[in-house]
PDB file of C-alpha atoms and ligand atoms in Angstrom:
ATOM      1  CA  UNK C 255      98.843  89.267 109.873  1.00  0.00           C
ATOM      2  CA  UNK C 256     101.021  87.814 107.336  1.00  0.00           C
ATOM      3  CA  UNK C 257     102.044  89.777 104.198  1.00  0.00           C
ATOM      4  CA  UNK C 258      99.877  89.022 100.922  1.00  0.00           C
ATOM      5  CA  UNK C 259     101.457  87.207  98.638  1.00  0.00           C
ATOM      6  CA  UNK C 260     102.450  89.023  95.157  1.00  0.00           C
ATOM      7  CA  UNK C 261      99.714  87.144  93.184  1.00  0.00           C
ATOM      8  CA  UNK C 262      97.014  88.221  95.236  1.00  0.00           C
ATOM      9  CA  UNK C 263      97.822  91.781  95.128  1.00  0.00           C
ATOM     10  CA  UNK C 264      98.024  91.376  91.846  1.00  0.00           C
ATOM     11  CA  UNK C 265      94.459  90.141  91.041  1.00  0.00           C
ATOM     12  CA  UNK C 266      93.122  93.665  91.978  1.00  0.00           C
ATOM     13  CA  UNK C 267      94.620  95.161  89.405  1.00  0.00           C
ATOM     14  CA  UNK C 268      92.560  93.123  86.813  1.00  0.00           C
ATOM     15  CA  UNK C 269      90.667  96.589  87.204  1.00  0.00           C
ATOM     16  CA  UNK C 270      92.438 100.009  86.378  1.00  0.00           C
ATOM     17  CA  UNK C 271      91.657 101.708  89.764  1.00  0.00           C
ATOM     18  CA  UNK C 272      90.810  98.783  92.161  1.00  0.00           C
ATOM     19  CA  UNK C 273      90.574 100.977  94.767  1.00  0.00           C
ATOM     20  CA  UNK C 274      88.520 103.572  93.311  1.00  0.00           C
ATOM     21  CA  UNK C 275      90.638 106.907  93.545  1.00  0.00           C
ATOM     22  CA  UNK C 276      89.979 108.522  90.361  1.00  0.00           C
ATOM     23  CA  UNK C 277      87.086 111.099  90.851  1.00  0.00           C
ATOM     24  CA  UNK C 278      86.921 110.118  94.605  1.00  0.00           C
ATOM     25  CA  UNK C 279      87.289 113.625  96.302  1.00  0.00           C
ATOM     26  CA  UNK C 280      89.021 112.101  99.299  1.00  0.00           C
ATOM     27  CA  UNK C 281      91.903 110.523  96.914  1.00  0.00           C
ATOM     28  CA  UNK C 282      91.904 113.930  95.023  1.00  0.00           C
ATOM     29  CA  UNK C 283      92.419 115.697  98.464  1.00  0.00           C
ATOM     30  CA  UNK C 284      95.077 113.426  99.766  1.00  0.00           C
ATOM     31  CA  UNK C 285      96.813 114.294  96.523  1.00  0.00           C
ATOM     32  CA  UNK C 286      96.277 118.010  96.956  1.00  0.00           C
ATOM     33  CA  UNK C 287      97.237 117.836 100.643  1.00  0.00           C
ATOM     34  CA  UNK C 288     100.530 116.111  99.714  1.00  0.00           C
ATOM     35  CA  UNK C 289     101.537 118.292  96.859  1.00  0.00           C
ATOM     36  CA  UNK C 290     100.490 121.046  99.643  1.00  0.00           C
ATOM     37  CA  UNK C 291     102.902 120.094 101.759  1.00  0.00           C
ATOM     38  CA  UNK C 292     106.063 119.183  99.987  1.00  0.00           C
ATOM     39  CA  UNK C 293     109.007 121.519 100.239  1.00  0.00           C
ATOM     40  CA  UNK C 294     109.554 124.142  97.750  1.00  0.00           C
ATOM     41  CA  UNK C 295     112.346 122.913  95.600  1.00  0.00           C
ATOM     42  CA  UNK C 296     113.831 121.768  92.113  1.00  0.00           C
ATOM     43  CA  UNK C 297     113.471 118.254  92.125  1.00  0.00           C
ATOM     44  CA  UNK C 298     115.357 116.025  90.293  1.00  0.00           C
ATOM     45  CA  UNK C 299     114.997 112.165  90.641  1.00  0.00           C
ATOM     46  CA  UNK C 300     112.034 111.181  92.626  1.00  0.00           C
ATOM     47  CA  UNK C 301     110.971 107.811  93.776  1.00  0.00           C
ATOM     48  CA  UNK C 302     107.220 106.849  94.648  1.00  0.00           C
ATOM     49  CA  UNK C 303     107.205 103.446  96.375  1.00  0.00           C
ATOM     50  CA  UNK C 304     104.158 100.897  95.639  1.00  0.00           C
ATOM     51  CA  UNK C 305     103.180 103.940  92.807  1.00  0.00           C
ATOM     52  CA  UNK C 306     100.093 101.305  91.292  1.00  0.00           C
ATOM     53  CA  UNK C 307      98.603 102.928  88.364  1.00  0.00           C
ATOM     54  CA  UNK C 308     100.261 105.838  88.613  1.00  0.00           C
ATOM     55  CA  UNK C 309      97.386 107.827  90.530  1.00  0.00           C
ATOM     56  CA  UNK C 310      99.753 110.227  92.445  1.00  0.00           C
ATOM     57  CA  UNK C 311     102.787 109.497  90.488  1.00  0.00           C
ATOM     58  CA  UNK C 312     102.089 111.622  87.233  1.00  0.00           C
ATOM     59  CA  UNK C 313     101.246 114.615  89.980  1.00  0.00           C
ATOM     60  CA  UNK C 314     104.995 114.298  91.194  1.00  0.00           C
ATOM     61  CA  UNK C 315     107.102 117.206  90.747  1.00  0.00           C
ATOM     62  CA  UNK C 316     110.713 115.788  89.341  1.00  0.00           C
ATOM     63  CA  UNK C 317     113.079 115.597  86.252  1.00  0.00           C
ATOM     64  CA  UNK C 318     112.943 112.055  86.385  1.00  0.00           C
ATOM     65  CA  UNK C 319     110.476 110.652  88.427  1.00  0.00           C
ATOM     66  CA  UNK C 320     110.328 106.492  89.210  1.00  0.00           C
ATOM     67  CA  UNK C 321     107.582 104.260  89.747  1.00  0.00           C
ATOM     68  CA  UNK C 322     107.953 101.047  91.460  1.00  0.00           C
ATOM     69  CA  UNK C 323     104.903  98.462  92.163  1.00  0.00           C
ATOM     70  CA  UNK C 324     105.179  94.749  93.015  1.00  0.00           C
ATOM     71  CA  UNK C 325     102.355  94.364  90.864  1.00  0.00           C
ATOM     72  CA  UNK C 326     102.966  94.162  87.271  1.00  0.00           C
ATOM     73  CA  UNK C 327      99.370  94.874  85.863  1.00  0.00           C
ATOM     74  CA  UNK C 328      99.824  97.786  88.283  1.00  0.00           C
ATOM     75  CA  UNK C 329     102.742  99.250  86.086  1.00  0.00           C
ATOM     76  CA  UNK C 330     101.326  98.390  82.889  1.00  0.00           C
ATOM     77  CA  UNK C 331      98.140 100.556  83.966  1.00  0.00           C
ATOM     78  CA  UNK C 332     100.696 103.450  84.775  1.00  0.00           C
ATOM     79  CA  UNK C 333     102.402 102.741  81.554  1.00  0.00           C
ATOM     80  CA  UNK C 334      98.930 103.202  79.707  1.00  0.00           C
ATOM     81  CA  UNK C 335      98.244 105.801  81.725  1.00  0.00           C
ATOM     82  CA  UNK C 336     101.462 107.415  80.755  1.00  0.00           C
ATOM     83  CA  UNK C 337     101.044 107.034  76.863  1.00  0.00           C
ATOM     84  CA  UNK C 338      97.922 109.247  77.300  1.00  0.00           C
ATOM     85  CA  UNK C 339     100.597 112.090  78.441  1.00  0.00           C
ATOM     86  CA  UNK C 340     102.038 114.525  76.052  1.00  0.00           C
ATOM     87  CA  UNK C 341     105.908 113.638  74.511  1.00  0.00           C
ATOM     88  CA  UNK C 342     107.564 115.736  76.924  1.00  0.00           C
ATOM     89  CA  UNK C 343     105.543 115.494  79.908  1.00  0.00           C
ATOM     90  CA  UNK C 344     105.571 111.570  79.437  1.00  0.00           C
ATOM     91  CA  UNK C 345     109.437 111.468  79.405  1.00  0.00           C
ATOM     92  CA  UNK C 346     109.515 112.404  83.195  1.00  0.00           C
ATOM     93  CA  UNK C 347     108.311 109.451  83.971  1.00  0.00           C
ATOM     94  CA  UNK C 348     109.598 105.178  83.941  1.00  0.00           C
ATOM     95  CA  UNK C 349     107.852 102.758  85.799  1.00  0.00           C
ATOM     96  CA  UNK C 350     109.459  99.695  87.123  1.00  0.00           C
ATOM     97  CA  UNK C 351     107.853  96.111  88.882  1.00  0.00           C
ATOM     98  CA  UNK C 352     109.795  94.837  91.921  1.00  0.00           C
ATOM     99  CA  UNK C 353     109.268  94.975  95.191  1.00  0.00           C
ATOM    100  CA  UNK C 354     110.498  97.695  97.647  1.00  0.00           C
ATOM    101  CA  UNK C 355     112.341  94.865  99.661  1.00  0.00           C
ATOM    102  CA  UNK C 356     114.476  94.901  96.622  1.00  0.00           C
ATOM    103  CA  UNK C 357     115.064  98.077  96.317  1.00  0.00           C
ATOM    104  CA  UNK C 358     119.243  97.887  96.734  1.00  0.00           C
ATOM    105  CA  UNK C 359     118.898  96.107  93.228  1.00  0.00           C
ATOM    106  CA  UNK C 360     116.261  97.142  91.697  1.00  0.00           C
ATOM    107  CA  UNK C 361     116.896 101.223  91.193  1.00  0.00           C
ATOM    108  CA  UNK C 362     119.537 102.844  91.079  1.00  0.00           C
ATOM    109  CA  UNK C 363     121.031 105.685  92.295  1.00  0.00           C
ATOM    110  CA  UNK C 364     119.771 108.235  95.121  1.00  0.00           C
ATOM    111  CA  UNK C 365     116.840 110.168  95.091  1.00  0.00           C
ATOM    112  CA  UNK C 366     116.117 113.414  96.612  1.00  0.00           C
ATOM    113  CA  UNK C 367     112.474 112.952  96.983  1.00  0.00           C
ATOM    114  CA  UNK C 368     110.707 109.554  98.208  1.00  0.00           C
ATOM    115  CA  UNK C 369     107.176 109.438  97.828  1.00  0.00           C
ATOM    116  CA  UNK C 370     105.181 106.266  99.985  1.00  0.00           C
ATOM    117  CA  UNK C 371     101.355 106.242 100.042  1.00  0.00           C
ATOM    118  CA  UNK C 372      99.071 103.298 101.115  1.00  0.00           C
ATOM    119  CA  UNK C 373     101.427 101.092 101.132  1.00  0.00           C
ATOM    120  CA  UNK C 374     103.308 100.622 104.985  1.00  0.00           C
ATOM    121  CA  UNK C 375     100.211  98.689 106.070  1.00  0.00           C
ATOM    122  CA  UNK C 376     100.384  95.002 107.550  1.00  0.00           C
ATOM    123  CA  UNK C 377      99.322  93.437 104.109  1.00  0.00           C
ATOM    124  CA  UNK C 378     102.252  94.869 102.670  1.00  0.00           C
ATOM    125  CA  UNK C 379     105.097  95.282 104.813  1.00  0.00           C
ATOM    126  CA  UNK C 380     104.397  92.934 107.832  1.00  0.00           C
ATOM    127  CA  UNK C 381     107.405  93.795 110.652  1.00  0.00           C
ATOM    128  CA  UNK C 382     109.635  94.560 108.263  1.00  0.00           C
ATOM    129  CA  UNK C 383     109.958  98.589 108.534  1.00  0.00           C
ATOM    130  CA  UNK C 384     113.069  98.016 109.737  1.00  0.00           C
ATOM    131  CA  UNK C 385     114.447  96.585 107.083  1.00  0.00           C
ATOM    132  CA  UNK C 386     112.076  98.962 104.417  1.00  0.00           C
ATOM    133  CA  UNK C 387     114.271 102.034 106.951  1.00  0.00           C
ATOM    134  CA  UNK C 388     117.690 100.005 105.564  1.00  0.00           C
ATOM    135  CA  UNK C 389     116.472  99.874 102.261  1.00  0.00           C
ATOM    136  CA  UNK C 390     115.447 103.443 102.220  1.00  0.00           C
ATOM    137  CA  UNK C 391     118.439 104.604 103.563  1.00  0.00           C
ATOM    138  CA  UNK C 392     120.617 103.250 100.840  1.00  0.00           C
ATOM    139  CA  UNK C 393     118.645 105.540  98.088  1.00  0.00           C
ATOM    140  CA  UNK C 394     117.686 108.457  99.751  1.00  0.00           C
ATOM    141  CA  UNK C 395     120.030 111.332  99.056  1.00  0.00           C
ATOM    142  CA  UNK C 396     121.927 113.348 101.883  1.00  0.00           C
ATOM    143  CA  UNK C 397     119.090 115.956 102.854  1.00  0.00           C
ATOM    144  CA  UNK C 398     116.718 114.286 100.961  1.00  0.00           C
ATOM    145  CA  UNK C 399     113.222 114.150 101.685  1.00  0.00           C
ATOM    146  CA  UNK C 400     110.322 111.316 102.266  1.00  0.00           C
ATOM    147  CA  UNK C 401     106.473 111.812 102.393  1.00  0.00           C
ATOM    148  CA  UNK C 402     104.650 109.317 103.929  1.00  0.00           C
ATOM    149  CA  UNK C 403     100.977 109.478 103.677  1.00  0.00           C
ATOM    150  CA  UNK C 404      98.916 106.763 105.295  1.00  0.00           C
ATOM    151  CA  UNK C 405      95.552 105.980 107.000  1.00  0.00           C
ATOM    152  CA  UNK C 406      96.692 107.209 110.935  1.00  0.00           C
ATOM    153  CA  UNK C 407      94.318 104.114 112.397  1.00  0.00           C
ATOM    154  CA  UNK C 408      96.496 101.553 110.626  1.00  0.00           C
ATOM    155  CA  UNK C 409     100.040 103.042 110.471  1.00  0.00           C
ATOM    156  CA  UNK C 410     102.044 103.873 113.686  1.00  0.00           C
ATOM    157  CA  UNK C 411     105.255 103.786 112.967  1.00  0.00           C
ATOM    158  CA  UNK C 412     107.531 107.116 111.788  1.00  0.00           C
ATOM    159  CA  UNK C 413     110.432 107.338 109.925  1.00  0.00           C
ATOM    160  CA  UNK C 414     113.645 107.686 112.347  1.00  0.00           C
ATOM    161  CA  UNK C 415     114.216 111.084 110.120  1.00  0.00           C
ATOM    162  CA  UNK C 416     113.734 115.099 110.825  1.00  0.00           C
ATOM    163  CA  UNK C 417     109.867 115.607 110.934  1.00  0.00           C
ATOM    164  CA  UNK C 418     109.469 118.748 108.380  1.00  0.00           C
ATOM    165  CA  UNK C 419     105.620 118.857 108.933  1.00  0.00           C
ATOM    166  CA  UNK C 420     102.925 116.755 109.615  1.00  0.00           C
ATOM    167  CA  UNK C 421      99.034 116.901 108.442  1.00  0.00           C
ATOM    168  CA  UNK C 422      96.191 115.210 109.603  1.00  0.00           C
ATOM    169  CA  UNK C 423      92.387 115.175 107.863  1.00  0.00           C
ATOM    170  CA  UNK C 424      89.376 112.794 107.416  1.00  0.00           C
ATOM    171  CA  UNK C 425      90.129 110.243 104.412  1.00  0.00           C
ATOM    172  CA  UNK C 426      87.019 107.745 103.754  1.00  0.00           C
ATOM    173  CA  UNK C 427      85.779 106.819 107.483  1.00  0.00           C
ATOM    174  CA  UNK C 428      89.584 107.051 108.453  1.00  0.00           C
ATOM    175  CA  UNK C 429      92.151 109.880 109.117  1.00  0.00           C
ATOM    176  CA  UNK C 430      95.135 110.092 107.454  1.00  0.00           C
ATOM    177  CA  UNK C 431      98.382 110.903 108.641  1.00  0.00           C
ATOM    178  CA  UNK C 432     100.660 113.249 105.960  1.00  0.00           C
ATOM    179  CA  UNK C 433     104.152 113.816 107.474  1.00  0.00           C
ATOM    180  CA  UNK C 434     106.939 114.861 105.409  1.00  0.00           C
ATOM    181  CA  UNK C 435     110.666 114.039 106.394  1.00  0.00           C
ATOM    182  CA  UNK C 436     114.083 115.437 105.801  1.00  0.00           C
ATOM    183  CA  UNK C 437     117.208 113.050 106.344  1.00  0.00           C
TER     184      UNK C 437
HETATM  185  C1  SAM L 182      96.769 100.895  98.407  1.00  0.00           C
HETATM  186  S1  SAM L 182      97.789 100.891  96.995  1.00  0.00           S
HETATM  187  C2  SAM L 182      98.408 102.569  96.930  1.00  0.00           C
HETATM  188  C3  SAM L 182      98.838 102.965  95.538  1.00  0.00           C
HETATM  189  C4  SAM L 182      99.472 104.361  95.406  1.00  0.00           C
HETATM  190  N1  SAM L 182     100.649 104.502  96.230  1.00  0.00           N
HETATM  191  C5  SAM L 182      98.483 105.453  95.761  1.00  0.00           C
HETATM  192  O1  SAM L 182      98.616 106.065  96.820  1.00  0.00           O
HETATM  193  O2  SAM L 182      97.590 105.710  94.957  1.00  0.00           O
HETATM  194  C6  SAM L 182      99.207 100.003  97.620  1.00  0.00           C
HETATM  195  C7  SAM L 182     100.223  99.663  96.531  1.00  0.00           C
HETATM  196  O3  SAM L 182     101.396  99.095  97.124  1.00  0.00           O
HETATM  197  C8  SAM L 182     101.875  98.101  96.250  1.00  0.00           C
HETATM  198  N2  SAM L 182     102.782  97.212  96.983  1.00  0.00           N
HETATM  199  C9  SAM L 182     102.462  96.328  97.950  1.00  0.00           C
HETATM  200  N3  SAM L 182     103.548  95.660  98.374  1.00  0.00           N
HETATM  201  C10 SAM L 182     104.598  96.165  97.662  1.00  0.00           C
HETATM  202  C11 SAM L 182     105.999  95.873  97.616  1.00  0.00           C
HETATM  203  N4  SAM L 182     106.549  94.931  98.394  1.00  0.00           N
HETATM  204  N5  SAM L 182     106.771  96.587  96.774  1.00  0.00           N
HETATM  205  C12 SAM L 182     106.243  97.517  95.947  1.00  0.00           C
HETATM  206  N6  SAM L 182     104.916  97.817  95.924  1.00  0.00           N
HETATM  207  C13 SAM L 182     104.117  97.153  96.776  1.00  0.00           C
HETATM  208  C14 SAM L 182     100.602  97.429  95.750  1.00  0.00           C
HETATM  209  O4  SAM L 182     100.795  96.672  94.579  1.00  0.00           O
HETATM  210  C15 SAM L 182      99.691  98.637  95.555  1.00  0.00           C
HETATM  211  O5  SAM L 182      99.813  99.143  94.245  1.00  0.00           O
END
């Protein structure tokens, strides 16, 4: 399968939640399960990779947390989303369009927390995890950690890291596969 281009992805996003998460209890549980399972820490910059409108993003734990989406109607529907927050709460977060195969230019800095949900699927990333891995790499910070939450039938790959802990429940007719890494 070959990866969809940018302008189809996105069309979906002519709608706020083209996917329908908000008020679908198995979105609101593969939140929950992922907040669940993320280390107990302070966080301070967090990343959350293909982030679209922001449905796990604003859940993120983080002094400054980043979304990036390909799409740009994605981020504007985060950015919307985000105007809704209070002053303070709303100042955790920034939103940025680009691609994660740009990552090396477009964020900067490391992060001690990478979030990636729906997104390593065929559509999106093709054969390239290898070069997502390099990419990845190159912002992660030393001990930093990467959750990865992604329907188990279409995602086989892991990350080459330390496997902290690993979750698996029923998502839509699908499982998903929650594992949460430590470099
Ligand atoms: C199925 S949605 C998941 C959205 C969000 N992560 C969540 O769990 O609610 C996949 C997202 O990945 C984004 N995406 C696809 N390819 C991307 C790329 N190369 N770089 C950044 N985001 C990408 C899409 O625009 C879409 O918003």
């Amino acid at each position: 399968m070959s990866i969809q281009p940018a302008q189809d992805i996105e069309r979906h996003y002519a709608e706020a939640d083209p996917w329908g998460y908000d008020g679908n209890p198995h979105d609101q549980r593969r939140k929950s399960e992922l907040l669940a399972l993320l280390p107990e820490r302070e966080w301070n910059r967090v990343l959350d990779i293909g982030c679209g409108n922001g449905f796990v993003t604003f859940d993120l734990p983080g002094r400054e947390v980043l979304g990036l989406d390909i799409s740009a109607a994605a981020i504007e529907w985060a950015r919307a989303r985000q105007a809704r927050l209070g002053q303070a709460e709303a100042r955790r977060f920034s939103f940025h369009a680009g691609s994660m195969f740009d990552l090396d230019s477009v964020v900067s800095g490391s992060f001690d927390l990478v979030v990636i949900t729906g997104v390593l699927y065929p559509q999106y990333l093709g054969g390239a995890f290898s070069v997502l891995q390099t990419l990845l790499d190159g912002v992660l910070s030393e001990k930093g950690v990467v959750a990865s939450c992604h329907i188990h039938e279409w995602r086989p790959a892991r990350f080459p890291y330390t496997l902290l802990d690993v979750n698996f429940y029923p998502y839509r007719e699908y499982m998903h596969r929650l594992e949460v890494y430590v470099r």
